[in-house]
PDB file of C-alpha atoms and ligand atoms in Angstrom:
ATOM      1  CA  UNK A  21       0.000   0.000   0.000  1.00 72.00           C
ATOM      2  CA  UNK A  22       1.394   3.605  -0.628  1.00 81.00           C
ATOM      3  CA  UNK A  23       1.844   5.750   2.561  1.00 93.00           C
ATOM      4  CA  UNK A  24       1.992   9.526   0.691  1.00 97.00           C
ATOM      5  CA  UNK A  25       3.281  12.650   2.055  1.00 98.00           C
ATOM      6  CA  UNK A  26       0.317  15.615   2.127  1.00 98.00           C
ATOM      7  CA  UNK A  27       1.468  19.128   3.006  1.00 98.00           C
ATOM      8  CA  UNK A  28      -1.121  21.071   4.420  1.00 98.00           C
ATOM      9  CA  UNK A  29       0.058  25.314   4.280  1.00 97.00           C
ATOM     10  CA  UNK A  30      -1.743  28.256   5.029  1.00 96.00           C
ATOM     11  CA  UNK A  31      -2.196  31.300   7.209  1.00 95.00           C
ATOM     12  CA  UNK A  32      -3.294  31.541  10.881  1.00 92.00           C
ATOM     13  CA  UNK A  33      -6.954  30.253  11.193  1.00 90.00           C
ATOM     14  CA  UNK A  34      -7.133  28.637   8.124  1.00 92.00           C
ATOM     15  CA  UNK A  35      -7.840  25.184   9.733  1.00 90.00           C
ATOM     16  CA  UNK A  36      -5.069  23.356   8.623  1.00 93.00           C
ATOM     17  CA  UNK A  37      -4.676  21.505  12.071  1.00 92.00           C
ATOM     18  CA  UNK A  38      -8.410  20.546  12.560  1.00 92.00           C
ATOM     19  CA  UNK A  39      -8.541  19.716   8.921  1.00 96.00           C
ATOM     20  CA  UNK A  40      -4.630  17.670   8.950  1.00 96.00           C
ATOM     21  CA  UNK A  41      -5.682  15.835  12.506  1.00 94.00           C
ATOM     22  CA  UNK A  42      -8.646  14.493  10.948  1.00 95.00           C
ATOM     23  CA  UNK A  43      -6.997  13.573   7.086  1.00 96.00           C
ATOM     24  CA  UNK A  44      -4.448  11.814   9.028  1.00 95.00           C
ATOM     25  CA  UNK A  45      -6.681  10.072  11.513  1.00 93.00           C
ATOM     26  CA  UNK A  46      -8.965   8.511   8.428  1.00 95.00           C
ATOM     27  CA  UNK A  47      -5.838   7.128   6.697  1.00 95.00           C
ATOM     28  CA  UNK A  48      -3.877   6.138   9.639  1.00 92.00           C
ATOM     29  CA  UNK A  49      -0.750   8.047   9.207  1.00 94.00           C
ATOM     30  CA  UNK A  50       1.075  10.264  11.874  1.00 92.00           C
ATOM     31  CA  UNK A  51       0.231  14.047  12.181  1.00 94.00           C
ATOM     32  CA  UNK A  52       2.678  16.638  12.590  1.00 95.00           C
ATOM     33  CA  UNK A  53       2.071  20.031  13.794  1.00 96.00           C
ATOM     34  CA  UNK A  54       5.257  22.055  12.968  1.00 97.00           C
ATOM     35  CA  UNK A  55       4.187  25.323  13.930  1.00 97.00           C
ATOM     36  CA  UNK A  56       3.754  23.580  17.502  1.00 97.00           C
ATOM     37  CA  UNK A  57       7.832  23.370  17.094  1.00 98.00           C
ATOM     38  CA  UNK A  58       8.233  27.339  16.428  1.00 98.00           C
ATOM     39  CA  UNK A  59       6.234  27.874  19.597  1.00 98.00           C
ATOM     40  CA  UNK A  60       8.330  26.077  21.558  1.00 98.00           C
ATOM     41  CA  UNK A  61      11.712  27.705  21.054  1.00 98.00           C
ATOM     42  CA  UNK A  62       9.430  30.742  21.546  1.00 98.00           C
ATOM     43  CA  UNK A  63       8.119  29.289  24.786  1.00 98.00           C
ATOM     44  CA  UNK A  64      12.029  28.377  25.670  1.00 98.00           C
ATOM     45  CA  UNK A  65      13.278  31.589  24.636  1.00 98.00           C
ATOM     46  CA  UNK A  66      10.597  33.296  26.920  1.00 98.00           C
ATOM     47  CA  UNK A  67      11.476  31.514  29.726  1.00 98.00           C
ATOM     48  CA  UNK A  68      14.857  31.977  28.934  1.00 97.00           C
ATOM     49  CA  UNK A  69      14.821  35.948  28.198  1.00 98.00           C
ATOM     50  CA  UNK A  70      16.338  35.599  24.992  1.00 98.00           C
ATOM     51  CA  UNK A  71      15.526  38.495  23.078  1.00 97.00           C
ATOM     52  CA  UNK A  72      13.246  38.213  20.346  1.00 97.00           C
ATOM     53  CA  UNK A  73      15.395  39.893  17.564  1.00 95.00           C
ATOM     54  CA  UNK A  74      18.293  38.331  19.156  1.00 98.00           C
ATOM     55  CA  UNK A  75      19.181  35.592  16.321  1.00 98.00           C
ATOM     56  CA  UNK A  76      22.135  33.872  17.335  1.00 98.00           C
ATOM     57  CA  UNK A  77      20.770  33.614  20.951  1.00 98.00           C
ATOM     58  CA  UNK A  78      17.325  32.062  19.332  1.00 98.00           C
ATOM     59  CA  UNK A  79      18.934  30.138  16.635  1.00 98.00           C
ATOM     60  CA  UNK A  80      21.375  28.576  19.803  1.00 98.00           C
ATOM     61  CA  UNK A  81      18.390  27.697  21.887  1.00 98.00           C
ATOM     62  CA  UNK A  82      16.331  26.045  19.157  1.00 98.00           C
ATOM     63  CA  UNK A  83      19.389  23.549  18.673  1.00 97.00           C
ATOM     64  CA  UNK A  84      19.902  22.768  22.112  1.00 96.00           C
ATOM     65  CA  UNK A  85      16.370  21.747  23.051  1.00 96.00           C
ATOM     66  CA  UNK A  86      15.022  18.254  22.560  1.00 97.00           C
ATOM     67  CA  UNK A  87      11.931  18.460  20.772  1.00 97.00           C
ATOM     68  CA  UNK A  88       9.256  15.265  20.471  1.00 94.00           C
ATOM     69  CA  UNK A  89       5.861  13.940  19.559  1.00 92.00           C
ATOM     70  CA  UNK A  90       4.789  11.725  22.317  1.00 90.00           C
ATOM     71  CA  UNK A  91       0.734  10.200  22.194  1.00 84.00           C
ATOM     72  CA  UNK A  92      -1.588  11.491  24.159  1.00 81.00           C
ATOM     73  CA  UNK A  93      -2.320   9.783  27.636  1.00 76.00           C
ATOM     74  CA  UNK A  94      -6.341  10.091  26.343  1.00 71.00           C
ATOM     75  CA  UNK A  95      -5.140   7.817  23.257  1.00 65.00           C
ATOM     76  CA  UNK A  96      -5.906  10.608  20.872  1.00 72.00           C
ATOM     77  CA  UNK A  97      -3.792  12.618  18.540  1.00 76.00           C
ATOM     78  CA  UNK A  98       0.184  13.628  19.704  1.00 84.00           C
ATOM     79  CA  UNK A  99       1.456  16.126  22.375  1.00 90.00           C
ATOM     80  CA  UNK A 100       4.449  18.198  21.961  1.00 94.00           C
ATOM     81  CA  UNK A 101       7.522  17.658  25.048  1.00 96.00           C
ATOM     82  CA  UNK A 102       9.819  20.179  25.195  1.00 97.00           C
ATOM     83  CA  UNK A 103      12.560  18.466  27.069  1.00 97.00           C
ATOM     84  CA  UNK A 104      10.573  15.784  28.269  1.00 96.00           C
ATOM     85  CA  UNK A 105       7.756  18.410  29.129  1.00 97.00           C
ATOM     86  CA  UNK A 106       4.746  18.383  27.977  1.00 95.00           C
ATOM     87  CA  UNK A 107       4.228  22.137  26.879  1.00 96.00           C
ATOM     88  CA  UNK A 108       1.337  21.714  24.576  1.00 92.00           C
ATOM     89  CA  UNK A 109      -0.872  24.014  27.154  1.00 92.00           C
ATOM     90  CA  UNK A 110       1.900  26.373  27.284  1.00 96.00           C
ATOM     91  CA  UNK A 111       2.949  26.950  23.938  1.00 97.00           C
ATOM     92  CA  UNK A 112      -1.173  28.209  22.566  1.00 92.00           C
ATOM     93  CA  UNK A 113      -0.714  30.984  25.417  1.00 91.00           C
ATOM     94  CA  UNK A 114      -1.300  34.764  23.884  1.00 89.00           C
ATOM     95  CA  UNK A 115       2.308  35.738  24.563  1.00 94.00           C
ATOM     96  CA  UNK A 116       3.952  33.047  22.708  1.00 96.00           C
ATOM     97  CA  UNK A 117       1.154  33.753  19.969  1.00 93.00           C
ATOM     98  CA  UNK A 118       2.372  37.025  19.613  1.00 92.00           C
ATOM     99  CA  UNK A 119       6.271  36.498  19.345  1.00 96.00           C
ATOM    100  CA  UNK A 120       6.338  33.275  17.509  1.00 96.00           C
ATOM    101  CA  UNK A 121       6.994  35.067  14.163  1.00 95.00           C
ATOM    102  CA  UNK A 122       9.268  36.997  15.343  1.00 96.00           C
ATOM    103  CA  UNK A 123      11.172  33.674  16.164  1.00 97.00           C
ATOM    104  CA  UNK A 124      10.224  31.698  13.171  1.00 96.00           C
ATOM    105  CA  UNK A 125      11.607  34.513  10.538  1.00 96.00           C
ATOM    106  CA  UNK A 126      15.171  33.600  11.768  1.00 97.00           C
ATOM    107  CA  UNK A 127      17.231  31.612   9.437  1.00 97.00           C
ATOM    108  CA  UNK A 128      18.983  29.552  11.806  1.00 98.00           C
ATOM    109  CA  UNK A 129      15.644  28.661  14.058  1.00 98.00           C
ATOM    110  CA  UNK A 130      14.125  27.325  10.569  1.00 98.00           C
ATOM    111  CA  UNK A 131      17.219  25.353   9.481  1.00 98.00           C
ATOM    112  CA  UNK A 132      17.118  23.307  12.847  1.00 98.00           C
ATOM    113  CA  UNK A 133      13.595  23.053  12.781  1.00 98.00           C
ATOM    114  CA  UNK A 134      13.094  21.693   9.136  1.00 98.00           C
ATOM    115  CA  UNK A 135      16.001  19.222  10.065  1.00 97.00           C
ATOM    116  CA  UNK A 136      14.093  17.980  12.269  1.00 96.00           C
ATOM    117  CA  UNK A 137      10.641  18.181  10.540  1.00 96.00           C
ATOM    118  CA  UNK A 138      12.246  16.276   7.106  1.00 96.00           C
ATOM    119  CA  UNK A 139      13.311  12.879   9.715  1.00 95.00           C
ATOM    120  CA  UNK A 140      10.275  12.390  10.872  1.00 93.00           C
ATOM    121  CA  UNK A 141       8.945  12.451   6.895  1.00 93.00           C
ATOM    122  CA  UNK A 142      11.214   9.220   6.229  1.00 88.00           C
ATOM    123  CA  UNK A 143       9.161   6.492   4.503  1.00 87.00           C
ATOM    124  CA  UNK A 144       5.437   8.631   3.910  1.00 91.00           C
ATOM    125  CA  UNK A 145       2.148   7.941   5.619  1.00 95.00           C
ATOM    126  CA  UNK A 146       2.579  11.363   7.479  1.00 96.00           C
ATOM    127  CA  UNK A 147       0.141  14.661   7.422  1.00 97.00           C
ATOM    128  CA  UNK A 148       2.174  17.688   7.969  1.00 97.00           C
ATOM    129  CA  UNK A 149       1.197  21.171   8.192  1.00 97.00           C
ATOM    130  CA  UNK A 150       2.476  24.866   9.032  1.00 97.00           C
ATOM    131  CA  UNK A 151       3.802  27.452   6.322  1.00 96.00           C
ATOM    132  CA  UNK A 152       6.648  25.749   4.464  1.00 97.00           C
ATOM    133  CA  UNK A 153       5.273  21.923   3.975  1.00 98.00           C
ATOM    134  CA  UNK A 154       4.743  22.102   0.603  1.00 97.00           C
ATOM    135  CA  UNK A 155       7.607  24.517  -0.357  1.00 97.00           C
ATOM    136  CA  UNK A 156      10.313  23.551   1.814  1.00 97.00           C
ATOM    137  CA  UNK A 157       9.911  20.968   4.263  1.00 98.00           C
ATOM    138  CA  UNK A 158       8.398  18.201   1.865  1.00 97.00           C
ATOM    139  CA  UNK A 159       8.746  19.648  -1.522  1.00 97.00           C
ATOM    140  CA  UNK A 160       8.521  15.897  -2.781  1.00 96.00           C
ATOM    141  CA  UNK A 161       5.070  15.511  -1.326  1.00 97.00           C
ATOM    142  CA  UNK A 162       2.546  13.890  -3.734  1.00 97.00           C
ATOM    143  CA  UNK A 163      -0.294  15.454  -2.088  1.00 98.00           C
ATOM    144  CA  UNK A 164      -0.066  19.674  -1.784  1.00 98.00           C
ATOM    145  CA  UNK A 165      -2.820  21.918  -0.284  1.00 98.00           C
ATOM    146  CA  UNK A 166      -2.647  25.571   0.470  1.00 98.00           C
ATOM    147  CA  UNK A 167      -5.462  27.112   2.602  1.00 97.00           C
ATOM    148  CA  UNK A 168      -7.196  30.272   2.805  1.00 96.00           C
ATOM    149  CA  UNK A 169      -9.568  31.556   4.261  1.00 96.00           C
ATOM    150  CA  UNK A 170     -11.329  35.379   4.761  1.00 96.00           C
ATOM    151  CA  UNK A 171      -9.346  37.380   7.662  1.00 96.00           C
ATOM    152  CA  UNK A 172     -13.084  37.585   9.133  1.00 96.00           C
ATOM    153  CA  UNK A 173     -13.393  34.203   8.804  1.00 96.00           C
ATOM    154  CA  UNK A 174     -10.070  33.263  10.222  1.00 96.00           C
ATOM    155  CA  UNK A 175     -10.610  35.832  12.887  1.00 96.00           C
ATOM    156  CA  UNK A 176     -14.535  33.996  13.847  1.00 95.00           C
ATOM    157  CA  UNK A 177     -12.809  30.744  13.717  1.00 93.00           C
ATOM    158  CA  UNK A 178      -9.686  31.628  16.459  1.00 92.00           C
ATOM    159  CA  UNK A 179     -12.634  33.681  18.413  1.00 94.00           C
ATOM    160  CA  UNK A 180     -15.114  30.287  18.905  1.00 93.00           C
ATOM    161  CA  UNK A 181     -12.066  28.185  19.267  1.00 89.00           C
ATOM    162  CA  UNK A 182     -10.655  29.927  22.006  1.00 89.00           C
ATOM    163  CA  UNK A 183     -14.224  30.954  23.949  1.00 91.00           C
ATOM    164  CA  UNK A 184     -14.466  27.159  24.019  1.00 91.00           C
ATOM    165  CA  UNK A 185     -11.602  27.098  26.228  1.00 87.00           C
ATOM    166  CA  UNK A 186     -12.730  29.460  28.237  1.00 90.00           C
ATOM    167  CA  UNK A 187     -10.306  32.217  26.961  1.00 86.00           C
ATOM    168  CA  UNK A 188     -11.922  35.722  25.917  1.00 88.00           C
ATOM    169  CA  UNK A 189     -10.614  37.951  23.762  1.00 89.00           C
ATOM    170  CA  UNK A 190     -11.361  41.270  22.061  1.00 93.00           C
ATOM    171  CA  UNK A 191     -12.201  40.433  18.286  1.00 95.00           C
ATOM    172  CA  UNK A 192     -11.050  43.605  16.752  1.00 95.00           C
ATOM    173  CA  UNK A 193      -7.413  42.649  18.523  1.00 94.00           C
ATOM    174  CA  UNK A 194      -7.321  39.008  17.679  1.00 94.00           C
ATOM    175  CA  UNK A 195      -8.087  40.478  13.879  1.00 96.00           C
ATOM    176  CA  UNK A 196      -5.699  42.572  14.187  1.00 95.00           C
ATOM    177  CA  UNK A 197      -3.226  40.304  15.614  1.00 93.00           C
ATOM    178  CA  UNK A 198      -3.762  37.395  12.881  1.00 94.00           C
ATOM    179  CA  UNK A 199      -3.286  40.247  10.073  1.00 95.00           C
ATOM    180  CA  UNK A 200       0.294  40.914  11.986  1.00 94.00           C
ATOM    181  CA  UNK A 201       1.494  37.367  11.866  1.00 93.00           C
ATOM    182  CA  UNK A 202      -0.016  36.774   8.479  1.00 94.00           C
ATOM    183  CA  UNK A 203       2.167  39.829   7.007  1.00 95.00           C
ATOM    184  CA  UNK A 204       5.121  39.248   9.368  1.00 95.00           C
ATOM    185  CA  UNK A 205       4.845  35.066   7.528  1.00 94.00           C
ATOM    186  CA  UNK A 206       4.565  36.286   4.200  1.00 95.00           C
ATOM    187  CA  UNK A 207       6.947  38.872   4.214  1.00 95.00           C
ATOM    188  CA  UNK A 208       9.832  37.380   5.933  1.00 94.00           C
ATOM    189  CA  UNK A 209      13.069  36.499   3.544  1.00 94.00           C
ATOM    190  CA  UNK A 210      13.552  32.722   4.645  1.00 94.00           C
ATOM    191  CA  UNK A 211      10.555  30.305   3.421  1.00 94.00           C
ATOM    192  CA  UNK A 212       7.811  32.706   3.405  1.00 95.00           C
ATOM    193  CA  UNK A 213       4.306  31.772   3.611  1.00 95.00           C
ATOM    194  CA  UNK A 214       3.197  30.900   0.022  1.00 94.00           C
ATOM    195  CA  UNK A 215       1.713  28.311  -1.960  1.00 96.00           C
ATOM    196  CA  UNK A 216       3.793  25.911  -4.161  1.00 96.00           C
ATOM    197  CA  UNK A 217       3.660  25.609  -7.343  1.00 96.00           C
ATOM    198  CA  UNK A 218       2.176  22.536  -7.398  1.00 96.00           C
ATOM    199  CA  UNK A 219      -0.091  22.833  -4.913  1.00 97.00           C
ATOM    200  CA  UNK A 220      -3.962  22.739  -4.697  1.00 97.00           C
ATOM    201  CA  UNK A 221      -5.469  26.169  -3.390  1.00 97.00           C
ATOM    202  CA  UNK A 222      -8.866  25.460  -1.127  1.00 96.00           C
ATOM    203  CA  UNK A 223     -10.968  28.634   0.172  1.00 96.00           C
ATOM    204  CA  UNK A 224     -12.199  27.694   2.897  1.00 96.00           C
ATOM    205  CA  UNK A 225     -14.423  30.556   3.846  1.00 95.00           C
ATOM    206  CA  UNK A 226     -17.507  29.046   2.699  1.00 95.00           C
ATOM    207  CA  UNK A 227     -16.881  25.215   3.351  1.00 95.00           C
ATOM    208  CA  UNK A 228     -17.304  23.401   6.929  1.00 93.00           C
ATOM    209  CA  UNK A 229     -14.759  20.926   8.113  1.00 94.00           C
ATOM    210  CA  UNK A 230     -16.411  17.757   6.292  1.00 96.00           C
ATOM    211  CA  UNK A 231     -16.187  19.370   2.972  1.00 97.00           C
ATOM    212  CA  UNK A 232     -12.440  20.562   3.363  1.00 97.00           C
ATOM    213  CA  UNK A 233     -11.371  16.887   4.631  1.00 98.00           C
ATOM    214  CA  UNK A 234     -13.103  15.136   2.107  1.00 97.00           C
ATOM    215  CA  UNK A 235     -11.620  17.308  -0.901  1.00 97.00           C
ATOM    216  CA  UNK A 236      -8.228  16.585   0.223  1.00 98.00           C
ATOM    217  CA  UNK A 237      -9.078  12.630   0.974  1.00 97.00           C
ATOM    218  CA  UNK A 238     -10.527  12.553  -2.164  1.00 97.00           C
ATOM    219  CA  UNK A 239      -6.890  14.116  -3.660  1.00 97.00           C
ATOM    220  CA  UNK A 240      -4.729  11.442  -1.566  1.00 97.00           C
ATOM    221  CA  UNK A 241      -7.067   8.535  -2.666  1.00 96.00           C
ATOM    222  CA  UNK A 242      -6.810   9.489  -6.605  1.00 96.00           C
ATOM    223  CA  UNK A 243      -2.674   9.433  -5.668  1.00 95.00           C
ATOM    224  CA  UNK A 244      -3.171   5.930  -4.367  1.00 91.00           C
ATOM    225  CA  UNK A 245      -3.923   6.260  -0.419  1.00 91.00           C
ATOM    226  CA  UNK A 246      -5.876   4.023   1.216  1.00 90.00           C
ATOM    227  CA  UNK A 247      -8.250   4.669   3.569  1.00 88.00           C
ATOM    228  CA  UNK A 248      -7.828   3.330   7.284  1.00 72.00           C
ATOM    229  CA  UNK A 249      -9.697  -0.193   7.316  1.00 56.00           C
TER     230      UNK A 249
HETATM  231  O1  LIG B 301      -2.247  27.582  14.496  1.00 52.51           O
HETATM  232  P1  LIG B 301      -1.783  28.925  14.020  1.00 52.51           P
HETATM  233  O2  LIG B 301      -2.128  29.166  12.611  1.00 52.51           O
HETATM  234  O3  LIG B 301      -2.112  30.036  14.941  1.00 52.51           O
HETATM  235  O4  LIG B 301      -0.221  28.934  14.036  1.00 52.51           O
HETATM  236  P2  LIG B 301       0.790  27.737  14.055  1.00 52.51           P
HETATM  237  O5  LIG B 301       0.555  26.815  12.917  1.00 52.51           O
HETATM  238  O6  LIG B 301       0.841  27.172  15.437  1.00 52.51           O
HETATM  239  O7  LIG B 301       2.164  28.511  13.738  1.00 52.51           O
HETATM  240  C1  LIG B 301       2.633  29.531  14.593  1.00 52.51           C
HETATM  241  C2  LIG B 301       3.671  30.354  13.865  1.00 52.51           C
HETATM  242  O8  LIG B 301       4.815  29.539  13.599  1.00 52.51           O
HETATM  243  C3  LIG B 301       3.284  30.918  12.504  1.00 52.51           C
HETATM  244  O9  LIG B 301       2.608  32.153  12.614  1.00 52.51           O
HETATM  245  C4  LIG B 301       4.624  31.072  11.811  1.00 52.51           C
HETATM  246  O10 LIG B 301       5.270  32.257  12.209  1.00 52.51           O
HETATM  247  C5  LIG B 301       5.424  29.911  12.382  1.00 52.51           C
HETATM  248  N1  LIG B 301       5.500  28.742  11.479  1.00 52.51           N
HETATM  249  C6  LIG B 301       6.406  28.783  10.445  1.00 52.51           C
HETATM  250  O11 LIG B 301       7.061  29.799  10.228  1.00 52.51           O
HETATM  251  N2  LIG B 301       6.599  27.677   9.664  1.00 52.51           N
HETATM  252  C7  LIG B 301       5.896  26.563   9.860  1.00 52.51           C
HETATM  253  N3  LIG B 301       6.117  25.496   9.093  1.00 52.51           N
HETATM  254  C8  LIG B 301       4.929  26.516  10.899  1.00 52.51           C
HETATM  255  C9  LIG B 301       4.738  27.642  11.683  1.00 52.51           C
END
């Protein structure tokens, strides 16, 4: 049976990880959340006080910490450990939100990082998404999708997502904060934001979950995936 590569790209709020969780649960590969990775050297470097346009400090820290996937105690999905600790709580808070592209725009972060996205690519079946996937990080991939969505969509979908943990926030701020990242990710020098090539663009604006999972199924299975049994 074929075990593909899908890259799943696009801006903040898209739903890439809703959407990449779910393609990856229904063909039974492994799910990788890169961006998780960026927000943990921003997490560490936080902690740390390394400044945030300090790039040898940053790019220094992101190669000394150990960085891994581990399964979820509840049996579903992964969690990140930062050093054996499980940060995934930690790393969604608003502060590491709001310097994370700060971090991710340095060169020497991002070469670390990829290095260690591209081993855990080795031998297909995975579902990876962040910014670079389809450009960078899997450029071989036989399945590409870019996602975009409205900035008022994007913004409604961050909104709900964090009221339902409890978490309120000022909408005309969380807009404005998603616009900041977006431009900060598409105008940085090293592997921008930005669709490949060769990859299928999907609006999202108007589609629910379902629809966007089973348009990107339905592009694995005509490359030869198999759906989990
Ligand atoms: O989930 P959300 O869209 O808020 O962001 P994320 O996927 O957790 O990514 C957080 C940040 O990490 C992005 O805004 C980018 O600055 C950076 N990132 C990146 O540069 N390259 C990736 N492959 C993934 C994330």
């Amino acid at each position: 049976m074929k075990k593909l590569k899908i890259a799943i790209d696009g801006p903040a709020g898209s739903g890439k990880s809703t959407v990449a969780k779910r393609v990856a649960e229904a063909l039974n590969y492994i799910y990788v959340d890169t961006g998780a990775m960026y927000r943990a050297v921003t997490l560490a470097a936080l902690r740390k006080g390394v400044s945030m346009d300090d790039g040898e400090g940053l790019t220094e820290l992101s190669a000394g910490i150990q960085l891994e996937f581990r399964p979820a105690e509840e049996g579903k999905g992964y969690r990140l450990y930062m050093d054996g600790e499980d940060v995934h709580e930690e790393i969604r808070s608003l502060e590491v939100t709001n310097n994370v592209s700060f971090v991710a725009a340095v060169a020497g972060v991002r070469r670390n990082l990829v290095r260690l996205q591209q081993s855990l690519t080795s031998g297909g079946g995975v579902v990876m998404e962040g910014r670079d996937i389809g450009t960078v990080v899997m450029p071989d991939a036989e399945v590409k999708v870019f996602l975009t969505a409205s900035v008022a969509a994007r913004t409604r979908r961050r909104l709900l997502e964090l009221q339902a943990k409890g978490i309120m926030v000022n909408e005309e701020e969380l807009q404005a904060s998603i616009i900041r990242r977006d431009a900060i990710d598409s105008g940085r020098e090293v592997d921008p934001l930005r669709p490949a090539p060769d990859s299928f663009e999907l609006d999202t604006t108007e589609l629910n979950i379902d629809q966007v999972v089973e348009r990107i199924l339905a592009l694995a299975l005509a490359k030869g995936a198999r759906l989990d049994q």
